[in-house]
Coordinates of C-alpha atoms in Angstrom, one line a residue:
X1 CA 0.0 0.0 0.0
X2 CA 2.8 2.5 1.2
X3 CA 5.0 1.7 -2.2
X4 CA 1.7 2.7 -4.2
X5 CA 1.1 5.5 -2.8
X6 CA 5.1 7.1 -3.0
X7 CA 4.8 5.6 -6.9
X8 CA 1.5 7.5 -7.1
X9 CA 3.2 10.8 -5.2
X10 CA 6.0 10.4 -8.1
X11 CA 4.4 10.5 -10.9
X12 CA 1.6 13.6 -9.3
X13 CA 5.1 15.6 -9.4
X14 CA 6.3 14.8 -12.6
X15 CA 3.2 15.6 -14.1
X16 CA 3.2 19.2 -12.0
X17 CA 7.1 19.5 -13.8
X18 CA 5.7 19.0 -17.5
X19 CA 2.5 21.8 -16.9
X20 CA 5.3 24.1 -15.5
X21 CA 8.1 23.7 -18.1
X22 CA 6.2 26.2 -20.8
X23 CA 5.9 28.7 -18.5
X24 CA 10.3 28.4 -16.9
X25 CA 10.7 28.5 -20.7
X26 CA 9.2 31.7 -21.2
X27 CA 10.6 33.5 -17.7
X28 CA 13.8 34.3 -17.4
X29 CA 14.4 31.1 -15.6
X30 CA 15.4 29.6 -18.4
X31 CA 17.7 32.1 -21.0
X32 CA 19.2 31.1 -24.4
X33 CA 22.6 29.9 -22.3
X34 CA 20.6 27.3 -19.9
X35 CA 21.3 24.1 -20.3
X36 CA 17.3 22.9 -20.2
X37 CA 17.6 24.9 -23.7
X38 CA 18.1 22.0 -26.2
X39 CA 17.2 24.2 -29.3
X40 CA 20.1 24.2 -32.2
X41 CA 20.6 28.5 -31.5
X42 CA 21.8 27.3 -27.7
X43 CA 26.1 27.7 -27.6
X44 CA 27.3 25.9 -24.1
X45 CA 30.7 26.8 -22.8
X46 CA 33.2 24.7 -24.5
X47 CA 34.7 22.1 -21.7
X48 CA 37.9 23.4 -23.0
X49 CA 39.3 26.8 -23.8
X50 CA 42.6 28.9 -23.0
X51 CA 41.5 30.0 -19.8
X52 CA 40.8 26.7 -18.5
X53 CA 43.9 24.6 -19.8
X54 CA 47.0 24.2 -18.1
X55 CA 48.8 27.9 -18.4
X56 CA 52.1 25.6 -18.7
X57 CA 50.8 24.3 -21.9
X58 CA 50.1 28.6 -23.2
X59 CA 53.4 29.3 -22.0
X60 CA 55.2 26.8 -24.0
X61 CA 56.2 27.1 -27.4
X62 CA 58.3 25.1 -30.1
X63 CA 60.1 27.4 -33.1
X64 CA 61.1 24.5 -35.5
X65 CA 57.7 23.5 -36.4
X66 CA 56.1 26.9 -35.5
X67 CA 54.0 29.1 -37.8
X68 CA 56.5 29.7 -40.6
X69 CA 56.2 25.6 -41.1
X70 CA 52.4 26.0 -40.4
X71 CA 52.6 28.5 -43.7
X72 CA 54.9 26.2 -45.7
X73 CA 52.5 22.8 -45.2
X74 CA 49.7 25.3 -46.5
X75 CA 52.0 26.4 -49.7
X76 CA 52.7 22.8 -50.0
X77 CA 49.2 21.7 -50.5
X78 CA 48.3 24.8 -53.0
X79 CA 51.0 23.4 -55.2
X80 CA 49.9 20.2 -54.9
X81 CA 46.2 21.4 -55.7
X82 CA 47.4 24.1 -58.4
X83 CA 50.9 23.0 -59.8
X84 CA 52.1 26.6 -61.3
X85 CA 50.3 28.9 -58.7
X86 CA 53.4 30.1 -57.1
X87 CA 56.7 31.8 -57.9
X88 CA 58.4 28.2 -56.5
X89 CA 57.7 24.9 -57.7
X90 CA 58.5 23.0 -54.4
X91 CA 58.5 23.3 -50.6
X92 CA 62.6 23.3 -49.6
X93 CA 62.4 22.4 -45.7
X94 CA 65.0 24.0 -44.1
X95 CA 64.0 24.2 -40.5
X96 CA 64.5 21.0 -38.6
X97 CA 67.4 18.3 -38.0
X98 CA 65.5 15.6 -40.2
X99 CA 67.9 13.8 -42.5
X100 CA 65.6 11.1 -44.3
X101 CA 63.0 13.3 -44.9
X102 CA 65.7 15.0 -47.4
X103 CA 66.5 12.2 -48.7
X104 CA 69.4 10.9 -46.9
X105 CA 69.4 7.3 -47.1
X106 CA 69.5 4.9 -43.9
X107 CA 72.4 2.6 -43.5
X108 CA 72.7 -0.4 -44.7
X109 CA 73.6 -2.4 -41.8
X110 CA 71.2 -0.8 -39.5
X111 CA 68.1 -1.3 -41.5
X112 CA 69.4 -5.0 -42.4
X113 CA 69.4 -6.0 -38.2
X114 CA 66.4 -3.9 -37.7
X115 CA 64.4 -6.3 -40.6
X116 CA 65.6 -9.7 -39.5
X117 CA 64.7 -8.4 -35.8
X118 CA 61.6 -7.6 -36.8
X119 CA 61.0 -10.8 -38.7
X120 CA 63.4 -13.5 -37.8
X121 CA 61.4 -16.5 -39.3
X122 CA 63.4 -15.4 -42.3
X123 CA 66.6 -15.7 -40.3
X124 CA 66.6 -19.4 -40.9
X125 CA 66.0 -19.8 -44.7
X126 CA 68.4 -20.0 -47.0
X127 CA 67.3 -17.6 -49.3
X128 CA 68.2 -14.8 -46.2
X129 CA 72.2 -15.6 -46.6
X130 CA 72.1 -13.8 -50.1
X131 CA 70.2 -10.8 -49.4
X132 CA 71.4 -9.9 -45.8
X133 CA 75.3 -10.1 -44.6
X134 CA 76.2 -12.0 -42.7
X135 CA 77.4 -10.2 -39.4
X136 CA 73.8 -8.3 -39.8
X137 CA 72.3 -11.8 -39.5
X138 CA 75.1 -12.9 -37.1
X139 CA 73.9 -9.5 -34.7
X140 CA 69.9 -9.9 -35.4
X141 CA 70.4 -13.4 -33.6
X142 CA 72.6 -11.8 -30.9
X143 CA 70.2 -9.1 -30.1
X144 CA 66.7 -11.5 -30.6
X145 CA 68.6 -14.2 -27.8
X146 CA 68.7 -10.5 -25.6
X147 CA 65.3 -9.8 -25.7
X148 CA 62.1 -11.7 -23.7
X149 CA 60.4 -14.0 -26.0
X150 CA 62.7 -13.1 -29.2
X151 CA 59.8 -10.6 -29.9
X152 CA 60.2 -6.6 -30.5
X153 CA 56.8 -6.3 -30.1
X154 CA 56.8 -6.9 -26.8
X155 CA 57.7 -4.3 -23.3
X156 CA 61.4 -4.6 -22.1
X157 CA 62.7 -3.6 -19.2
X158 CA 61.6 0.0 -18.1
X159 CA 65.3 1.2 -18.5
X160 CA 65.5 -1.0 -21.8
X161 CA 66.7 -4.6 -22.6
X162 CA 70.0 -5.4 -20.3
X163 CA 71.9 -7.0 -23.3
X164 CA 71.8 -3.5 -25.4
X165 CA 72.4 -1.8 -22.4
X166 CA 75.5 -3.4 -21.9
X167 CA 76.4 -3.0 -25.7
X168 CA 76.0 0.6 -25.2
X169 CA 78.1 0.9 -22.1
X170 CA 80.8 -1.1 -23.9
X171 CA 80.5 1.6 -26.8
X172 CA 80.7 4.3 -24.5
X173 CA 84.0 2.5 -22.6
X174 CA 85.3 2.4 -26.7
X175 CA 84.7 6.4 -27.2
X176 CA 86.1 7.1 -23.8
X177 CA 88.4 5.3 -22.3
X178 CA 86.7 4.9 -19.1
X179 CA 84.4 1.9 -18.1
X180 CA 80.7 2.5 -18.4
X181 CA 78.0 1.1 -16.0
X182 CA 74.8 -0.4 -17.6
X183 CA 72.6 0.5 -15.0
X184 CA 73.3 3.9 -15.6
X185 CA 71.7 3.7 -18.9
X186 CA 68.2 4.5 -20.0
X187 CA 67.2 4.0 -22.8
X188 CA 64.3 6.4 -24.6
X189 CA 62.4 7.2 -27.4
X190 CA 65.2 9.4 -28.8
X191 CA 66.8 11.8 -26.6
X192 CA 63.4 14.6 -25.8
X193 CA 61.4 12.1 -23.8
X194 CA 64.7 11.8 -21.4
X195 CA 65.3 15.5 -21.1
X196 CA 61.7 15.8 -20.3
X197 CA 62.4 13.1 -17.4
X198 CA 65.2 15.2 -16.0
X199 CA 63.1 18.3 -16.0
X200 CA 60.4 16.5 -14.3
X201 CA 62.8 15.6 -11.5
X202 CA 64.4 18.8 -11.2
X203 CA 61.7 21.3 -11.1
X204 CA 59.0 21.3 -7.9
X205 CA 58.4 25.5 -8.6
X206 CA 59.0 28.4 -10.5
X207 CA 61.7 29.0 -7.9
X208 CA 63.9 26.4 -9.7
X209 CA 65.9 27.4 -12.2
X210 CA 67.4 25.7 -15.3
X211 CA 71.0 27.5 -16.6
X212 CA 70.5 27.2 -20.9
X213 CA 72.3 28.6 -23.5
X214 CA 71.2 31.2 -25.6
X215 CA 70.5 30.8 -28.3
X216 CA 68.8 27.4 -27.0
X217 CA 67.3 24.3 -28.9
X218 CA 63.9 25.0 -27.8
X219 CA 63.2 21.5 -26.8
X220 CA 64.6 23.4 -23.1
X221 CA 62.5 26.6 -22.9
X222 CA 59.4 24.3 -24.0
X223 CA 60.2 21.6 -21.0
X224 CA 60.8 24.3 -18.7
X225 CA 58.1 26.3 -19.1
X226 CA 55.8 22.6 -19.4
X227 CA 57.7 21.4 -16.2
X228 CA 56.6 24.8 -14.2
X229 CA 60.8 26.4 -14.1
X230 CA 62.7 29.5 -15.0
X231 CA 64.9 29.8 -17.6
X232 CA 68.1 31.0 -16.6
X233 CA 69.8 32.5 -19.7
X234 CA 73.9 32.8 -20.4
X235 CA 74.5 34.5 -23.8
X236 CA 76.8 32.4 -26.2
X237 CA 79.6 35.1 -27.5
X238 CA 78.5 34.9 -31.0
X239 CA 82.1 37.4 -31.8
X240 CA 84.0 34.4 -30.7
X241 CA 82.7 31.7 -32.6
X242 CA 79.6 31.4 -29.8
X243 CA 82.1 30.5 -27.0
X244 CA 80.9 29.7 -24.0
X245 CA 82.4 32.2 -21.0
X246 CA 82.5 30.8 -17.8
X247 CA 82.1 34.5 -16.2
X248 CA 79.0 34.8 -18.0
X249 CA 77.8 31.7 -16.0
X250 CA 78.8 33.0 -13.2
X251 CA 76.8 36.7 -13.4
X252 CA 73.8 34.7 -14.7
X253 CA 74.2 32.7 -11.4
X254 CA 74.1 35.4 -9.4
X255 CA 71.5 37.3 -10.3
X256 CA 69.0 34.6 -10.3
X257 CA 69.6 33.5 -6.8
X258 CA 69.6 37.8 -6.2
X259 CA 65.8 37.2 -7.3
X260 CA 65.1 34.3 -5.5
X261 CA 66.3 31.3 -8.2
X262 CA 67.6 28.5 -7.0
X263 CA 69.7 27.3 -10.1
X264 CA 69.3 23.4 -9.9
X265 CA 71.3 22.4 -13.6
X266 CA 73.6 23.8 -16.4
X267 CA 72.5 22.6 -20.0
X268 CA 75.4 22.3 -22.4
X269 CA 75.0 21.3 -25.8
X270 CA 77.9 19.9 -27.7
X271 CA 78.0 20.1 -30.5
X272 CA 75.9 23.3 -30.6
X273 CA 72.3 23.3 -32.1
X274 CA 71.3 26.4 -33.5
X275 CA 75.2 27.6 -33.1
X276 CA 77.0 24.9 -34.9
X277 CA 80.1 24.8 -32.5
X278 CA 82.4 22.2 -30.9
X279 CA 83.6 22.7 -27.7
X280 CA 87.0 22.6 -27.2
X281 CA 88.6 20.7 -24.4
X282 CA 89.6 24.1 -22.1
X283 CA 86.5 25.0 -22.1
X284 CA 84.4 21.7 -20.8
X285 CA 87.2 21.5 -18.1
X286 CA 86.2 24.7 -16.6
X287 CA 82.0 24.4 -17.2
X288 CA 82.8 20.7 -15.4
X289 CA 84.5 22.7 -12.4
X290 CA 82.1 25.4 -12.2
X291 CA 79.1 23.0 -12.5
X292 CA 80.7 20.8 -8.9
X293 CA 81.7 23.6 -7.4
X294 CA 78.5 25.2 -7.4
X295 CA 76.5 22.0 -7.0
X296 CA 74.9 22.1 -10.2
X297 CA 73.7 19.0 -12.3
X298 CA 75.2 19.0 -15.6
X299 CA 73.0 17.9 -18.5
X300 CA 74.9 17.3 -21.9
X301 CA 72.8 17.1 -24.6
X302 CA 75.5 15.6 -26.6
X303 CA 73.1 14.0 -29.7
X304 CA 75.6 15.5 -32.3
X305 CA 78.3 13.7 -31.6
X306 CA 79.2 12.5 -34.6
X307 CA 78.8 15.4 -36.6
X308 CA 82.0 17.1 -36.4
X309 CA 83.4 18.9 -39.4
X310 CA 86.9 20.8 -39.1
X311 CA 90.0 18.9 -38.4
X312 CA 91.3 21.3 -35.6
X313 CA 88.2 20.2 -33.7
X314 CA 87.3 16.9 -32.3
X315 CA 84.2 15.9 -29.9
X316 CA 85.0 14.9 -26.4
X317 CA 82.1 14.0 -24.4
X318 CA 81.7 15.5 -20.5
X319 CA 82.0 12.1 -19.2
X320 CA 85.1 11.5 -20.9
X321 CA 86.4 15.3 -19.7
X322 CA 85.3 14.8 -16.1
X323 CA 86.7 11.0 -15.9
X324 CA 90.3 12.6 -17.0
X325 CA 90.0 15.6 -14.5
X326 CA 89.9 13.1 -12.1
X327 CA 86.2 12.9 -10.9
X328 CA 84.7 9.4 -10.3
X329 CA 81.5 8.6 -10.5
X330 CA 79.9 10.0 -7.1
X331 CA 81.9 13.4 -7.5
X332 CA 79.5 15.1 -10.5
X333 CA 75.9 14.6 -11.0
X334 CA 76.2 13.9 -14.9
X335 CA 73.3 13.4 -17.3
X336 CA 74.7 12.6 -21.4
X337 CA 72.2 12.7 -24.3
X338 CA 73.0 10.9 -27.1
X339 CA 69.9 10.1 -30.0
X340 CA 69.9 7.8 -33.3
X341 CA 68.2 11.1 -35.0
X342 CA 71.2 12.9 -35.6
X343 CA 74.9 12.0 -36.6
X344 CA 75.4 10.4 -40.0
X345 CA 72.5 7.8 -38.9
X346 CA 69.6 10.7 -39.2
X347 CA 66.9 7.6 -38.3
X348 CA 64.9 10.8 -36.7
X349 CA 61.4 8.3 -36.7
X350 CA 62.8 5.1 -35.0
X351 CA 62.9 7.5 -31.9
X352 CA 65.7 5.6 -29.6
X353 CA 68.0 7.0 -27.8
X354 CA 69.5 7.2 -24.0
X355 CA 70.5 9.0 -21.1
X356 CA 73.5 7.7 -18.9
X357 CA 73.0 9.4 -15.5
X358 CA 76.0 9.8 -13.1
X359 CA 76.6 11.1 -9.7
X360 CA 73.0 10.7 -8.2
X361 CA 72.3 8.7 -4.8
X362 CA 70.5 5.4 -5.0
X363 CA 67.2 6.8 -3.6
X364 CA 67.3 9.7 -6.7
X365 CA 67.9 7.2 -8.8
X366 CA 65.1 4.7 -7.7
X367 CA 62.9 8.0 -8.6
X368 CA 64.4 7.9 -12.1
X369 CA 63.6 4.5 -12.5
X370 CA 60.1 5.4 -10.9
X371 CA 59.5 8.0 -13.9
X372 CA 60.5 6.0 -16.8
X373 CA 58.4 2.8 -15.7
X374 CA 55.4 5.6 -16.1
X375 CA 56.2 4.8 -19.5
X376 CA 56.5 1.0 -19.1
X377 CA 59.3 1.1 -21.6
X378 CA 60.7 2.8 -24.9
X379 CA 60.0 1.2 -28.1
X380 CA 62.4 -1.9 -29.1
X381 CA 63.1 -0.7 -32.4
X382 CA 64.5 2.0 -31.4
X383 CA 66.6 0.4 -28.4
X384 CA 68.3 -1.7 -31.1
X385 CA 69.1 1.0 -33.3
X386 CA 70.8 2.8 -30.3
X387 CA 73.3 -0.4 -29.7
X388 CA 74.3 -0.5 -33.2
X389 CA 75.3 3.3 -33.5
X390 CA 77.2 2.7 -30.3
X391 CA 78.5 -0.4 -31.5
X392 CA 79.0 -0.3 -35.6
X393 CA 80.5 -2.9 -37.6
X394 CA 84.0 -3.7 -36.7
X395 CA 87.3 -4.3 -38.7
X396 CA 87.0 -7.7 -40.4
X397 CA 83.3 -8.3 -40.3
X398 CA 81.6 -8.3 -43.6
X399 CA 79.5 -5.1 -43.2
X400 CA 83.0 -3.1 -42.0
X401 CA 83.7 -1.7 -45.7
X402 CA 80.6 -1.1 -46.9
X403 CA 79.5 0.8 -43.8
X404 CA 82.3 3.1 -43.6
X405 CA 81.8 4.0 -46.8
X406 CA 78.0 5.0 -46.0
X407 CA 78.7 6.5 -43.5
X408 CA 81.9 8.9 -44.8
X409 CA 79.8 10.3 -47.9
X410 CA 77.2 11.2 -45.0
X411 CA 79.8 13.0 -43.5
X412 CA 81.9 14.6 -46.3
X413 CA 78.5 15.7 -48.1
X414 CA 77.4 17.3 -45.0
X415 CA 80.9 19.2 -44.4
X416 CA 80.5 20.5 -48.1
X417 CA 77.2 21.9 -48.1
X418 CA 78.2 23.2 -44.8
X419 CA 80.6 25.2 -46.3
X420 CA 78.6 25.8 -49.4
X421 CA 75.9 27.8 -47.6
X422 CA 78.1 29.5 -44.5
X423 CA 79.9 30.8 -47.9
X424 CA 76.6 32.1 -49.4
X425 CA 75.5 33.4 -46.6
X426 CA 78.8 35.8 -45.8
X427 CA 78.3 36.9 -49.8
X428 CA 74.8 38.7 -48.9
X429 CA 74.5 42.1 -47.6
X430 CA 74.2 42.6 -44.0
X431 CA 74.5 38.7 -43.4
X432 CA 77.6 37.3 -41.0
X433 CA 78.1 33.5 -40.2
X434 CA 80.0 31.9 -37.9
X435 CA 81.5 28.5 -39.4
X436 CA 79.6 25.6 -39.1
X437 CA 81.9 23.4 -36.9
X438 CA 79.3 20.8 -36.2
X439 CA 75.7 19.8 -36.0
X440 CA 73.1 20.3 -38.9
X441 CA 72.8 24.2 -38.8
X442 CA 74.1 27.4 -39.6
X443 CA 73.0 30.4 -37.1
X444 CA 73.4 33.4 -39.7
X445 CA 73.0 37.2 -38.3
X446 CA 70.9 39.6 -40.9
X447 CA 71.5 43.2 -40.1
X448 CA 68.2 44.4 -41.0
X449 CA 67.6 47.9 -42.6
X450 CA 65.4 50.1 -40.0
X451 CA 62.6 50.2 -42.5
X452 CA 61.8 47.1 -42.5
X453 CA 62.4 46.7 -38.8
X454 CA 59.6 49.2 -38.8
X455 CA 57.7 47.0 -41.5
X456 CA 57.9 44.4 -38.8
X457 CA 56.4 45.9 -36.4
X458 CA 53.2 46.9 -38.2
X459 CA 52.0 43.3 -39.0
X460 CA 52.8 42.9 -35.5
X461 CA 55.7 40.4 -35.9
X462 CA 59.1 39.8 -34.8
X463 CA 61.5 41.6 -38.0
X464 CA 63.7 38.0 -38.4
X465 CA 59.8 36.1 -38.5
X466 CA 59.2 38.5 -41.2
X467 CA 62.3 38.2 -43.1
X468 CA 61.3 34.4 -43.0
X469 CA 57.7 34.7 -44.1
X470 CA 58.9 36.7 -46.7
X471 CA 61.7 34.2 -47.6
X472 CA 59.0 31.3 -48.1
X473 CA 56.5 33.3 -49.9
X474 CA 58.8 34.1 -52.4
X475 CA 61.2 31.4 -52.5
X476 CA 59.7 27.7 -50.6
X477 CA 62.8 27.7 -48.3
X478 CA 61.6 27.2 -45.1
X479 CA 64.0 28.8 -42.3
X480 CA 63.5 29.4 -38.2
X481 CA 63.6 32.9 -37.3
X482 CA 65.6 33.4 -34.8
X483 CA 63.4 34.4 -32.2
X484 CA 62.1 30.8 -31.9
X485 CA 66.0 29.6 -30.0
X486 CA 66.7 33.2 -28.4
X487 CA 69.2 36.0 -29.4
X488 CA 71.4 38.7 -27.8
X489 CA 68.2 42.0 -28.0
X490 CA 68.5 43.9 -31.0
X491 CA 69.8 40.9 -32.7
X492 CA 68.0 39.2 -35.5
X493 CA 68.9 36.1 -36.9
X494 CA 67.7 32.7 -38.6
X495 CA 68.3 28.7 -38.5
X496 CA 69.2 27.1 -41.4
X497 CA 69.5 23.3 -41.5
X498 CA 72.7 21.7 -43.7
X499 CA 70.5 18.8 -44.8
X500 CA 69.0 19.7 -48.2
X501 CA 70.9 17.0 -50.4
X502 CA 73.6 18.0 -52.1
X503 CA 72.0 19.0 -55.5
X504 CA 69.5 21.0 -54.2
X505 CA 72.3 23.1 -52.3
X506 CA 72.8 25.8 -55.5
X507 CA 69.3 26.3 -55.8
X508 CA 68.8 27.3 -52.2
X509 CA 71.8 29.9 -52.4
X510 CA 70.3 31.6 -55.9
X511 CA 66.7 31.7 -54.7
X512 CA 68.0 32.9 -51.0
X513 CA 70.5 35.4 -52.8
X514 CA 68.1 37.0 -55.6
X515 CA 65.4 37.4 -51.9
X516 CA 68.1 38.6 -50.3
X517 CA 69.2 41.6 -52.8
X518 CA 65.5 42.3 -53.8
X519 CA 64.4 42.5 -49.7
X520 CA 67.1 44.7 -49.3
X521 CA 67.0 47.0 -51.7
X522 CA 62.7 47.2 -51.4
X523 CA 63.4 48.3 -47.4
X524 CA 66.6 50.2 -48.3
X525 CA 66.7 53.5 -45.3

């Protein structure tokens, strides 16, 4: 009896609801923005929008694929939509470290493990001994009897399979001299997702402070700025070949804890990306000095490595430096970089790479490890490739030859377009480059005429983003202004990328010099 008479209370109320909807719907009860307004005019606040997201996320910005590429990808499809449209008949992309997609071919070797990894039924036909080498056959095995189940499809080890691990360390005992530590290896999808990590344990507040070079790759303003830090700047001395001057660390240092920063790490990169230069030995003894005695965790992004161009210079990594200063292991808090994207190997999309960390307690490092099982594990393709650039075909195996040769035309071609362009680029007006002594870029100051400085400033843009917007409408090269890595104030430059093959090298220099000359003389004082 009682549940009829609740049921029967119920439904006396819902029908009172329905007679007194019209009437809500015509007060002001109910306006155009209420959500009991289902008609097609009614706009509800988006669950989303800038003033809700993350302000990290607004803060954070990445110059290499920025608006200037936005405009290029847009050019790109008009061309492909109307071939003829434009005063260019192709897109040259000029702004990012990606080899292959310039058409710089894989090596050999690598690609030949990676396959018979990926697929080792074929291992054991007989057809495989012809098409594949065999020392690439000879390693697939090796790496397959390293990894659980034979199967690259499956998770490894957060820090990445043991048996590359301890390939890598051996390659990094080989480049050195001094022993490695496998456990100190972790490997990554190429080296970002590791510099991320590093950020991620470093920074609690704005109050933490991150020492970077400037100009910067801005992978490090972007994880900053993500992670919640402050960017502490030190000026490379462009006058000097960008050197790095430990006094200039030092004032920086000062003035941020004068407002409160406490610096936590110094960021070296070696060789420099936008800046193109190769530390010399001198100079990493004293940033390794200044970085223990001010107790500051040095973080080497050392991913160009290999890229080295001028005989008088030779790459040395921070490890290697500190280990012959005499610093153990315990004395220096260390963290290396190295990537398969870069170097003569340019596998940008395999994303592998690896961080070796040095100098941290055991309970830090238990939080490393804590971080990167977040991420269960890196991919496996890319874990191989980073043990076979650390440990390349040796003298007297079949690949040896063949390999070098690969990878010396890389390296040779790159050093001549190097030259090539820094060339061009001290032939225009107003234009000064510092030789390209490694890396994939040339860093190029434009003295720009006041007019057009002023030019800038009326479509509300940086004058070196309108330089470059006006380079790609005219021409298809896509550069970075130099806005997007930093710059002394007052100075404007742009990032050009080496990696253009080799025949497309003159056409970039006449199309960039014939801009040049016309921009010039059109915003002429």
């Amino acid at each position: 009896m009682r549940k009829l008479v609740i049921v029967k209370n119920i439904f006396n109320r819902s029908h009172q609801l329905q007679n007194l909807l019209p009437s809500l719907a015509s007060s002001r009860f109910l306006s155009s923005n209420s959500v009991l307004d289902s008609s097609p005019s009614a706009s509800p606040m988006a669950p989303v929008s800038l003033d809700t997201i993350n302000p990290k996320v607004l803060k954070c910005e990445y110059a290499v694929r920025g608006e200037i590429v936005t405009l290029a990808q847009r050019l790109q499809e008009e061309l492909k939509a109307k071939p003829g449209s434009l005063p260019f008949d192709e897109i040259i992309y000029c702004n990012i470290g990606n080899p292959q997609s310039l058409g710089q071919q894989p090596i050999t070797f690598f690609r030949e493990v990676l396959a018979l990894c990926d697929h080792p039924s074929i291992l054991d036909k007989s057809e495989t001994q012809g098409l594949f080498s065999a020392d690439a056959i000879e390693r697939a095995w090796q790496i397959l009897d390293q990894i659980p189940g034979r199967a690259t499809g499956a998770y490894s080890h957060s820090q990445g399979i043991k048996g590359l691990r301890d390939t890598i360390a051996a390659g990094i005992e080989a480049r050195d001299g001094f022993p490695a530590d496998p456990n100190d290896i972790f490997l990554t999808d190429g080296a970002s997702p590791a510099v991320h990590m590093m950020m991620q344990l470093l920074i609690s507040s704005e109050n933490d402070g991150i020492l970077c070079p400037i100009p910067q790759y801005p992978l490090y303003s972007a994880s900053i700025a993500l992670h919640g830090g402050s960017l502490v700047p030190y000026y490379l001395d462009e006058a000097t070949g960008w050197g790095l001057e430990i006094s200039n660390l030092k004032k920086q240092l000062e003035d941020a804890k004068t407002n409160g920063i406490k610096v936590r790490a110094l960021v070296v990169i070696n060789p420099g990306n936008p800046t193109g230069q190769v530390l010399g030995e001198d100079n990493q003894k004293e940033i390794v000095e200044f970085c223990k005695q001010e107790g500051l965790v040095l973080l080497a992004d050392e991913v160009y490595q290999a890229n080295v161009y001028v005989p008088e210079k030779k790459f040395h990594s921070f490890r290697k430096i500190s280990r012959s200063m005499g610093y153990g292991e315990k004395d220096l808090s260390l963290v290396s970089f190295q990537s398969v994207s870069k170097g003569y190997y340019g596998e940008c999309g395999k994303r592998g790479g690896y961080m070796e960390v040095t100098g941290f307690t055991p309970e830090i490092r238990e939080q490393i490890y804590k971080v990167a099982s977040v991420n269960l594990c890196s991919n496996i393709s890319g874990q191989i490739l980073a043990s076979l650039v650390m440990s390349p075909p040796k003298v007297g195996e079949e690949s040896h030859e063949s390999y070098d040769a690969e990878k010396d035309a890389i390296l040779s071609s790159l050093a001549r377009r190097a030259k090539t362009l820094e060339e061009a680029l001290n032939n225009l007006e107003g234009v000064t480059c510092n030789k390209a002594e490694g890396a994939m870029y040339l860093f190029p100051q434009i003295r720009l005429p006041e007019k057009a400085i002023k030019a800038a400033e009326a479509a509300k843009t940086a004058p070196d983003a309108f330089y470059c917007r006006r380079l790609l409408n005219s021409t298809g090269v896509v550069v970075v202004p130099g806005s997007g890595f930093g710059q002394v104030p007052g100075t404007w430059h742009f990032r050009c990328t080496i990696l253009p093959q080799e025949d497309k090298i003159p056409a970039i220099v006449s199309r960039l010099t014939e801009f040049h000359k016309n921009f010039m003389d059109e915003y002429r004082d």
